[in-house]
Amino acid sequence: MKKNSTSQSAFTLRLLVASVFCAASVVVTLLAFGAFSAEAQLRQQVIMQSTDPLVPVGFDCSRIRELGIDKQENLRAGAIMIACGEAQGGTPSASSALFEAIKSALAPLAYGATDVDLVTGAETSPNVTQSETFTTVNPENANQIVVAYNDSRGRNVSPINISGASVSTDGGTTFTRVTLASGQGPFSNTVGDPVILFNGPTDTWYTVWLDGACGGQGLGGYKSTTPWVATSWTHYNCVHSNSQDDRESGWANNNPSSIFYGRMYVSWNDFNRGGGLFVRFSTDNGVTWTNERQLTTGTPFIRNVQITGDQTNGDVYIAGMDEGGGSFPHNNINHLYRSTDGGNTWTHTYNGPSFAGPGVGASGYFACMFTGGTAGVFWRHEGWGEPAAFNGVVSLVYAQHGAGADAGDVYYIRSIDKGVTFSAPLKLNTDATTRPQWQPNISVSDAGTLLATWYDGRESASCTYGSTGVPCYRMWSRKSNDNGVTWQPDMQFSDVVSPLPAQPDPGIQATYAGDYDYGSAVLVKHATSWVDGRVAIAGASQQDAFTDRELVSQSPTPTPTATPTATPTPTVTPTATPTPTPTGCVVPNFIGTQIRRATQTWVAAGFNSNNITTIGNPGQKITSQSLPAGFVGNCGTTTITVSH
């Protein structure tokens, strides 16, 4: 058999370019022709000897697709793709304009308060990429909010550390990035994919990351009872030990009256087992984790979109997405899985209709929302969103391709039978433009209000990668005061129209701008975070994580829109008449909270601190309250007594 000299030369050239680009030593072994089988003769083995701490020593680049690395979203998989010449790292984008050029894009706030930059402290270019956020509010003390995110400041330290978090103790007015004296975050030997959970019985915060101490790329992380103290974070037992886990998500049951109170759940895709979807849970507050429950085999591949639960009844839900093989164009299918027994057994309740995935082009497996940047396209996104559940009603947001040149619109579907049937999709963005909307998240409060938030380009004519002078998108939101029956108008959530940020870190894939944002809520507020490009470094817009919150009692007044009835079984009967908007303050749920925290919770809900009486020792858990949770009272005069 004669070798093709042209293809051999092209193969050699590609490897040479890859080795120069990645500053790595590449050893190429071409299997000798004639001495092996026909299959072996066609196989070209590329052994990568890289100095990058994210790339396994001696990694065989020919196994990228066998191991599903091209489908994985995590930053370790991205580094392997870069090292093997299958993807490019980020580069800064030159810009002659300053951030002040976009300040004219300020507009009156409709939802939310003042945006807060989560990235405080010094930054050193080019390791300045912070995005992909998971936001959690302490249900026992709404003044405490923790946001976890990917943070490339530790990209080149040893052991590697590209996981970050910021903490607020004043209800979200200010945040501080958790930083050790070394200048790094406290999550050593982890490589991002953020999850942050609060465990009520122990008043402990748990992060879940891709953890090098858990098999190289398993699931684990750090815990703390005082998350604002960097030195307080300690490593806990691994959720799952493995070398190819990806796209984890988590949820905690914090309802003291639930039989599953304190149970924490983590779901993920395992690419050592074909990309199958798995879930584990802890019944002892994170000390141990159960054997996994397998939900899918990986054929077809169904992405673990996000996990959530219903605090009112303890049911747990996982949203999945069949991405139709990826790339662009492609079709998606939404899936839903439910457990009613604390995670022991699961039912595949929903297999939705096919719809066109968002995007304008593709880089390898992933569709992307914009053209431009080092790879030619930017901001990978397959249409992923987030589920929410309350009182037996399940909500799901996602993105799909719009009509014609519209790269994406955001849709909402609703189920009143615990995820078995869903309403016809409601398009949440009501603009008449062909500008993109993408990457939505949704949260539900204990008062039954929903807040959906997404990236929205309707206020711009175009977007330029990394340019500080070209406004591109703002966060928009839409709110429901009746658990999704009707929706208030869609309005601005973030304060400015942000430029499209670049991705300047050469150790992070060029198309990366964060794959998800997880929003959450408690009785009194919704909180969500996003990647924002308004802060320039080295003359270019770059990725910072920003956050904001929306109080449950706040709401615009225009006529709302009704959610369509369920299909194929039309059992939902919506009404266009909205639930009256609360004019006072909403009484929080004190049950299960420590008495010493009662006044903080009362004040955080907007009431007068002089109008609360506590009976019992400070450390005792509250077992009764004189007003029911959800009661709307006058913020200045309503009184309450809570006791053990």
XYZ file of C-alpha atoms in Angstrom:
644
model
C 0.000 0.000 0.000
C 1.487 3.308 -1.074
C 1.296 6.280 1.283
C -0.260 9.499 0.018
C 2.577 12.006 0.151
C 0.241 15.018 -0.128
C -1.940 14.069 2.851
C 1.144 13.058 4.837
C 2.674 16.490 4.249
C -0.555 18.228 5.248
C -0.741 16.111 8.405
C 2.885 16.944 9.279
C 2.286 20.655 8.674
C -0.818 20.649 10.904
C 1.138 19.052 13.726
C 3.968 21.539 13.299
C 1.572 24.475 13.546
C -0.097 22.931 16.590
C 3.234 22.399 18.330
C 4.350 25.987 17.738
C 0.969 27.444 18.740
C 0.726 25.469 21.977
C 4.402 25.690 22.984
C 4.294 21.952 23.605
C 6.486 19.050 22.582
C 4.624 16.699 20.246
C 5.739 13.144 19.601
C 4.132 11.638 16.496
C 4.057 7.910 15.874
C 2.892 6.832 12.428
C 2.014 3.155 12.448
C 4.109 1.306 9.864
C 2.201 0.332 6.764
C 2.202 -3.336 5.847
C 3.004 -4.582 9.341
C -0.448 -4.042 10.866
C -4.091 -4.485 9.945
C -5.802 -2.147 7.515
C -7.475 -0.353 10.446
C -4.158 0.121 12.198
C -2.551 1.374 9.014
C -5.023 4.268 8.911
C -4.597 5.206 12.556
C -2.221 8.037 13.390
C -1.365 8.294 17.065
C -0.420 11.679 18.464
C 1.076 11.636 21.956
C 1.029 15.064 23.589
C 3.791 15.969 26.061
C 2.538 19.362 27.261
C 3.725 21.627 30.047
C 0.153 22.836 30.532
C -1.095 21.664 33.979
C -4.573 21.169 32.517
C -3.350 18.651 29.911
C -2.673 15.072 31.122
C 0.914 13.962 30.616
C 1.228 11.746 27.547
C -2.333 12.409 26.385
C -3.210 10.634 23.117
C -4.804 13.284 20.881
C -6.366 10.649 18.641
C -8.760 9.762 21.509
C -10.436 13.212 21.629
C -13.676 12.050 20.011
C -13.597 8.597 21.592
C -13.575 10.259 25.020
C -16.113 12.922 24.029
C -13.665 15.724 24.804
C -14.893 17.661 21.760
C -18.385 17.694 23.367
C -17.255 18.641 26.877
C -17.757 22.224 28.025
C -15.169 22.410 30.803
C -11.934 24.386 30.603
C -9.732 21.280 30.994
C -11.278 19.771 27.854
C -10.746 23.103 26.129
C -7.052 23.082 27.036
C -6.664 19.576 25.588
C -8.315 20.725 22.363
C -5.871 23.651 22.183
C -2.836 21.461 22.929
C -3.834 18.954 20.257
C -4.321 21.639 17.618
C -8.109 21.105 17.504
C -8.968 24.580 18.829
C -7.409 27.965 19.360
C -6.758 29.798 22.590
C -8.018 33.295 23.192
C -6.278 36.501 22.164
C -7.010 40.101 23.142
C -8.743 42.291 20.596
C -7.239 45.678 19.747
C -9.484 48.663 20.424
C -8.909 52.397 20.221
C -12.061 53.361 22.140
C -12.534 53.693 25.882
C -15.286 52.364 28.108
C -16.734 55.875 28.422
C -17.935 55.509 24.828
C -20.725 53.208 25.979
C -21.878 55.150 29.016
C -24.423 56.928 26.828
C -26.199 53.591 26.586
C -27.407 53.928 30.185
C -31.165 53.561 30.510
C -33.662 53.731 33.405
C -33.839 50.512 35.396
C -36.969 48.427 34.976
C -35.978 45.296 36.881
C -33.210 44.916 39.408
C -31.103 47.322 41.435
C -27.568 48.546 40.675
C -25.272 46.084 38.903
C -22.288 44.867 40.910
C -18.946 43.713 39.485
C -18.041 40.453 41.222
C -14.386 40.725 40.215
C -12.725 42.824 42.900
C -8.990 43.137 43.508
C -6.014 43.092 41.175
C -6.016 41.404 37.767
C -3.049 40.423 35.618
C -3.541 40.220 31.862
C -4.146 37.930 30.031
C -5.521 35.702 32.853
C -8.582 37.900 33.296
C -11.473 35.729 32.098
C -14.324 35.359 34.611
C -17.652 33.962 33.445
C -20.135 31.074 33.819
C -21.979 31.826 37.035
C -23.973 29.997 39.705
C -25.795 32.263 42.188
C -27.267 31.160 45.530
C -29.016 33.166 48.252
C -29.000 31.916 51.835
C -32.652 30.992 52.536
C -32.081 31.631 56.245
C -30.409 35.012 55.767
C -31.148 36.827 52.518
C -28.275 39.222 53.197
C -25.837 36.429 52.298
C -25.367 35.733 48.586
C -22.559 33.647 47.098
C -21.765 33.572 43.380
C -19.370 30.920 42.038
C -17.808 31.270 38.587
C -14.885 30.257 36.395
C -11.858 32.487 37.021
C -8.690 32.188 34.952
C -6.468 34.157 37.354
C -5.005 30.854 38.599
C -4.543 29.411 35.112
C -0.761 29.152 35.484
C -0.330 28.466 39.209
C 0.537 25.043 40.616
C -1.670 23.319 41.495
C -3.970 24.946 38.981
C -6.940 26.949 40.286
C -9.462 28.366 37.815
C -12.447 28.461 40.170
C -13.653 31.622 41.884
C -16.373 32.988 44.130
C -17.598 36.332 45.421
C -19.655 36.905 48.566
C -22.108 39.560 49.731
C -23.183 40.000 53.347
C -25.334 43.077 52.725
C -28.030 41.611 50.503
C -26.178 42.113 47.235
C -25.258 45.790 47.487
C -21.546 44.940 47.558
C -19.511 41.809 46.816
C -15.940 40.777 47.537
C -14.020 38.196 45.504
C -12.768 35.551 47.945
C -8.959 35.751 47.820
C -6.143 34.241 49.868
C -2.966 36.124 50.801
C -1.305 34.407 47.831
C -3.600 36.328 45.484
C -5.471 33.163 44.487
C -8.879 31.809 45.360
C -9.297 29.143 48.070
C -10.329 26.371 45.630
C -6.923 24.880 44.814
C -6.658 22.032 42.264
C -10.099 22.678 40.780
C -10.859 23.628 37.197
C -14.225 25.373 37.238
C -17.778 24.427 36.213
C -19.317 26.181 39.237
C -22.020 24.987 41.617
C -22.699 26.633 44.998
C -25.173 25.097 47.489
C -26.338 26.071 50.976
C -26.975 23.228 53.426
C -29.588 24.374 55.944
C -29.120 21.827 58.763
C -25.426 22.700 59.152
C -25.458 26.326 57.883
C -22.681 25.311 55.490
C -21.920 26.439 51.937
C -20.702 23.793 49.477
C -18.998 24.467 46.161
C -18.861 21.714 43.540
C -16.191 21.935 40.828
C -14.324 19.659 38.475
C -11.836 18.561 41.105
C -8.332 17.246 40.434
C -8.327 15.538 43.833
C -11.291 13.421 42.721
C -9.687 11.272 40.025
C -8.272 14.076 37.902
C -11.612 15.383 36.587
C -14.189 14.179 39.056
C -16.627 16.138 41.206
C -15.768 17.668 44.558
C -14.840 20.955 46.140
C -14.729 23.023 49.284
C -17.128 23.958 52.085
C -17.394 26.808 54.597
C -19.733 28.209 57.241
C -18.214 31.688 56.750
C -17.721 31.900 52.982
C -16.490 35.506 53.083
C -13.389 34.298 54.995
C -11.002 32.919 52.374
C -9.096 30.704 54.814
C -12.306 29.048 56.090
C -12.851 26.927 52.941
C -11.861 23.270 53.448
C -11.973 20.307 51.069
C -14.737 17.712 51.615
C -15.252 14.118 50.452
C -15.554 13.756 46.678
C -19.013 13.580 45.150
C -17.651 11.360 42.348
C -14.111 10.240 41.477
C -13.490 10.112 37.735
C -11.324 11.468 34.932
C -13.963 12.630 32.429
C -16.871 14.276 34.288
C -18.440 17.424 32.808
C -21.273 19.959 33.121
C -22.265 19.305 36.732
C -25.205 21.004 38.410
C -26.584 20.959 41.942
C -29.612 21.633 44.139
C -30.246 21.540 47.905
C -33.517 20.915 49.748
C -33.725 23.634 52.407
C -37.337 23.201 53.503
C -37.251 22.228 57.217
C -40.699 20.607 56.977
C -39.643 18.283 54.141
C -38.721 14.661 54.816
C -35.760 15.304 52.507
C -34.586 18.433 54.364
C -30.840 18.917 53.985
C -30.478 16.514 51.064
C -28.082 17.794 48.365
C -28.084 16.600 44.747
C -25.432 16.754 42.015
C -26.001 15.732 38.368
C -23.432 15.500 35.562
C -22.357 13.920 32.260
C -19.748 11.134 32.454
C -17.667 10.909 29.266
C -15.909 7.779 30.492
C -19.323 6.171 30.044
C -20.360 7.590 26.699
C -21.566 10.939 28.039
C -24.344 9.332 30.086
C -26.290 11.483 32.542
C -25.882 10.587 36.236
C -26.974 11.947 39.615
C -25.833 11.460 43.216
C -27.160 12.837 46.489
C -26.089 13.186 50.096
C -28.361 12.333 53.029
C -25.839 13.294 55.732
C -25.075 16.916 54.867
C -22.202 16.203 52.494
C -20.285 13.658 54.592
C -20.964 10.873 52.077
C -22.572 10.637 48.629
C -24.743 7.780 47.355
C -23.943 5.479 44.461
C -25.017 7.216 41.283
C -28.319 6.780 39.548
C -27.938 6.575 35.766
C -30.573 8.463 33.764
C -29.247 8.055 30.197
C -26.740 5.830 28.404
C -25.214 8.518 26.215
C -26.927 7.235 23.051
C -28.300 9.639 22.035
C -26.158 12.134 23.914
C -28.313 14.217 26.264
C -26.618 17.161 27.927
C -27.136 17.666 31.661
C -28.595 21.164 31.360
C -29.391 21.885 35.043
C -30.970 20.294 38.118
C -33.548 21.938 40.394
C -36.169 20.962 42.947
C -39.525 21.914 44.389
C -39.111 23.146 47.964
C -42.822 22.642 48.649
C -42.889 18.865 48.092
C -39.246 17.746 47.730
C -39.520 16.614 44.092
C -36.295 16.944 42.075
C -36.039 17.674 38.342
C -33.215 17.467 35.803
C -33.502 19.241 32.464
C -31.583 17.595 29.631
C -31.068 18.484 25.984
C -30.526 16.247 22.972
C -28.329 18.492 20.816
C -28.822 16.555 17.589
C -25.122 15.981 17.053
C -24.120 19.593 17.670
C -22.452 21.953 15.171
C -24.593 24.405 13.189
C -27.286 24.210 12.080
C -28.692 21.561 14.395
C -31.966 20.658 16.096
C -32.525 20.318 19.838
C -34.986 18.335 21.949
C -35.776 19.203 25.575
C -36.009 16.353 28.100
C -37.076 16.263 31.746
C -36.406 13.684 34.483
C -38.158 13.618 37.874
C -37.631 11.990 41.237
C -40.357 12.009 43.903
C -38.498 9.904 46.486
C -35.441 11.974 47.294
C -33.345 10.904 44.294
C -33.634 7.140 44.738
C -35.585 6.529 41.518
C -36.089 8.664 38.429
C -38.706 8.863 35.675
C -38.195 10.291 32.194
C -41.363 12.410 32.161
C -40.944 14.599 29.082
C -39.522 14.217 25.574
C -40.281 17.453 23.773
C -40.608 18.397 20.105
C -37.589 19.154 17.943
C -36.637 22.795 17.393
C -33.799 24.643 15.638
C -30.857 25.438 17.884
C -29.574 29.027 18.093
C -26.411 30.376 16.500
C -24.738 31.748 13.382
C -21.983 29.184 12.859
C -19.931 26.525 14.611
C -16.486 25.805 15.980
C -16.135 22.033 16.057
C -19.040 20.489 17.977
C -20.396 23.755 19.386
C -22.693 26.290 17.746
C -21.765 29.921 18.403
C -23.780 33.129 18.610
C -21.435 35.606 16.875
C -18.915 35.841 14.076
C -15.455 37.282 14.807
C -12.634 36.601 17.206
C -9.644 34.294 16.864
C -11.680 31.232 15.847
C -13.944 33.118 13.425
C -16.975 32.539 15.648
C -17.565 33.326 19.328
C -19.740 32.509 22.357
C -20.629 28.827 22.111
C -24.245 28.093 22.987
C -26.506 25.185 22.084
C -29.725 26.621 23.553
C -29.281 25.598 27.208
C -31.426 27.262 29.880
C -32.662 26.327 33.357
C -35.679 24.649 35.014
C -37.534 25.860 38.115
C -40.249 24.177 40.198
C -42.737 25.359 42.822
C -45.921 23.805 44.224
C -46.043 21.099 41.559
C -45.559 23.520 38.642
C -42.426 23.092 36.532
C -41.003 25.919 34.417
C -38.280 25.716 31.763
C -36.531 28.402 29.708
C -34.296 27.789 26.689
C -33.155 29.435 23.442
C -33.891 28.483 19.857
C -33.085 29.963 16.462
C -35.348 32.802 15.383
C -36.835 33.488 11.980
C -34.463 34.226 9.108
C -31.285 35.955 10.279
C -32.367 36.025 13.937
C -29.737 33.930 15.716
C -31.807 33.291 18.831
C -35.004 33.879 20.806
C -35.818 32.885 24.394
C -38.812 30.649 25.136
C -40.704 29.524 28.238
C -42.774 26.359 28.750
C -44.869 25.427 31.804
C -46.161 22.165 33.267
C -48.881 21.824 35.908
C -48.561 18.013 36.141
C -45.008 17.782 37.501
C -43.258 17.787 34.161
C -45.350 15.288 32.182
C -46.934 17.726 29.716
C -45.938 21.296 28.942
C -47.638 24.374 27.530
C -47.000 25.633 24.037
C -43.805 27.730 24.029
C -44.147 31.407 24.945
C -41.512 33.699 23.424
C -40.336 35.850 26.323
C -38.546 38.503 24.276
C -41.116 40.668 22.505
C -38.807 42.775 20.314
C -39.493 43.074 16.588
C -35.788 42.961 15.655
C -33.638 40.134 14.298
C -31.025 40.747 16.996
C -30.101 37.734 19.184
C -31.418 36.627 22.567
C -29.649 33.683 24.210
C -28.504 31.787 27.338
C -31.510 32.294 29.663
C -31.902 31.365 33.315
C -34.945 31.333 35.597
C -35.589 31.311 39.337
C -38.704 30.840 41.459
C -39.214 32.381 44.896
C -41.005 30.891 47.886
C -43.777 33.381 47.115
C -44.325 31.776 43.691
C -42.835 34.587 41.608
C -40.651 33.755 38.587
C -37.821 35.824 37.115
C -36.410 34.848 33.708
C -33.227 36.628 32.585
C -31.258 36.388 29.344
C -28.619 38.061 27.140
C -30.310 40.423 24.669
C -28.912 42.296 21.656
C -32.051 44.222 20.646
C -30.559 47.610 21.615
C -27.569 47.293 19.264
C -27.129 47.305 15.516
C -24.011 45.104 15.546
C -21.446 43.560 17.873
C -17.648 43.662 17.556
C -15.493 41.162 19.439
C -13.537 42.934 22.200
C -14.333 46.485 21.101
C -15.093 48.836 24.000
C -16.738 51.346 21.665
C -19.442 49.078 20.217
C -22.355 48.355 22.609
C -23.689 44.836 22.020
C -26.074 43.415 24.636
C -27.845 44.011 27.904
C -29.442 41.574 30.330
C -33.221 41.622 29.960
C -35.767 39.997 32.247
C -39.399 39.090 32.478
C -41.315 38.425 35.688
C -44.366 36.382 36.635
C -46.180 37.034 39.908
C -48.369 33.905 39.654
C -45.931 31.031 39.047
C -45.966 31.367 35.278
C -49.696 31.784 34.552
C -49.155 35.344 33.314
C -46.035 37.405 32.606
C -45.204 41.063 33.090
C -43.515 42.868 30.160
C -39.891 42.137 29.258
C -37.665 45.014 30.362
C -34.016 45.855 30.973
C -32.315 44.180 33.926
C -28.651 45.262 33.752
C -27.687 48.938 33.819
C -25.758 49.331 30.554
C -25.509 47.906 27.064
C -22.276 45.954 27.356
C -19.697 45.531 24.609
C -19.105 41.995 23.377
C -16.112 40.928 25.481
C -13.058 39.229 24.060
C -11.521 36.063 25.488
C -7.843 37.069 25.825
C -6.498 34.135 27.863
C -4.448 31.886 25.517
C -5.005 28.917 27.840
C -8.812 29.102 27.469
C -10.668 28.213 24.273
C -11.200 31.217 22.022
C -14.972 30.631 21.682
C -15.577 30.535 25.443
C -17.750 33.142 27.184
C -19.374 30.915 29.789
C -21.817 28.104 29.066
C -24.524 28.839 31.649
C -25.785 31.134 34.399
C -27.785 29.596 37.250
C -30.230 31.952 38.983
C -31.895 31.320 42.334
C -34.403 32.930 44.689
C -35.669 32.935 48.256
C -38.914 34.336 49.649
C -37.899 37.979 49.320
C -35.629 38.196 46.269
C -34.323 36.758 43.012
C -30.598 36.854 42.232
C -28.759 36.188 39.006
C -25.339 36.864 37.473
C -23.830 37.067 33.987
C -20.695 37.692 31.926
C -20.240 41.376 31.134
C -17.799 43.267 28.909
C -18.065 46.826 30.217
C -14.687 46.787 32.016
C -11.712 47.146 29.663
C -8.232 45.773 30.352
C -5.287 46.545 28.059
C -7.598 48.542 25.795
C -10.018 45.710 25.111
C -13.341 44.593 26.497
C -12.913 41.384 28.499
C -15.058 39.000 30.528
C -16.083 39.987 34.052
C -18.819 38.360 36.123
C -21.528 40.834 37.192
C -24.622 40.334 39.358
C -27.911 41.969 40.370
C -31.104 41.091 42.253
C -34.834 41.749 42.026
C -37.076 41.989 45.087
C -40.203 39.844 45.080
C -42.367 42.827 46.074
C -41.175 44.899 43.080
C -43.106 44.683 39.844
C -43.956 46.845 36.832
C -47.637 47.606 36.300
C -48.458 47.158 32.546
C -50.869 44.428 31.442
C -49.223 40.986 31.590
C -49.195 38.231 28.958
C -50.783 34.823 29.595
C -48.787 31.617 29.140
C -50.325 29.357 26.431
C -52.207 26.256 27.509
C -50.444 22.916 27.775
C -50.000 20.635 24.775
C -50.844 17.972 23.749
C -53.273 17.767 26.679
C -54.752 21.254 27.209
C -55.227 21.079 30.956
C -53.918 24.535 31.853
C -56.494 27.318 31.887
C -54.585 30.597 32.064
C -56.141 33.950 32.657
C -54.935 37.312 31.459
C -55.870 38.865 34.794
C -52.749 39.161 36.932
C -52.536 38.403 40.609
C -52.624 41.728 42.470
C -49.142 43.090 42.995
C -48.145 43.209 46.676
C -47.925 46.765 47.965
C -46.235 45.938 51.253
C -43.546 43.549 52.450
C -43.696 39.757 52.219
C -43.317 37.867 55.524
C -40.401 35.421 55.235
C -40.386 31.775 56.300
C -38.575 31.641 59.636
C -39.185 27.950 60.343
C -35.850 26.165 60.693
C -33.864 29.400 60.974
C -31.751 30.065 64.053
C -33.336 32.604 66.399
C -30.179 34.739 66.336
C -30.775 35.323 62.617
C -34.447 36.264 62.866
C -33.943 40.029 63.007
C -31.583 39.939 60.018
C -34.143 37.989 58.015
C -36.947 40.360 59.067
C -34.985 43.455 58.062
C -33.828 41.874 54.787
C -37.520 41.367 53.917
C -38.029 45.136 54.304
C -39.709 45.293 57.733
C -38.894 47.488 60.719
C -36.437 45.825 63.126
C -38.399 47.238 66.105
C -41.440 45.134 65.163
C -40.027 41.646 65.753
C -40.069 39.663 68.997
C -37.950 36.531 69.430
C -38.526 33.930 72.138
C -35.835 31.343 72.823
C -32.059 31.004 72.946
C -30.063 32.521 70.033
C -28.845 29.154 68.729
C -32.223 27.412 68.749
C -34.149 26.766 65.542
C -37.439 28.627 65.109
C -40.479 26.338 65.188
C -43.364 28.848 65.100
C -44.174 32.322 63.795
C -47.227 34.468 64.527
C -47.765 35.432 60.873
C -47.676 32.921 58.008
C -44.907 33.043 55.421
C -46.032 34.917 52.345
C -48.353 37.265 54.263
C -48.121 40.817 52.870
C -47.987 43.438 55.598
C -47.189 47.092 56.016
C -43.400 47.365 56.037
C -43.334 49.931 58.815
C -46.014 48.664 61.216
C -46.444 44.891 60.825
C -45.324 42.989 63.929
C -44.311 39.357 64.299
C -43.277 36.972 67.065
C -41.018 33.993 66.354
C -40.190 31.354 68.925
C -38.555 27.970 69.537
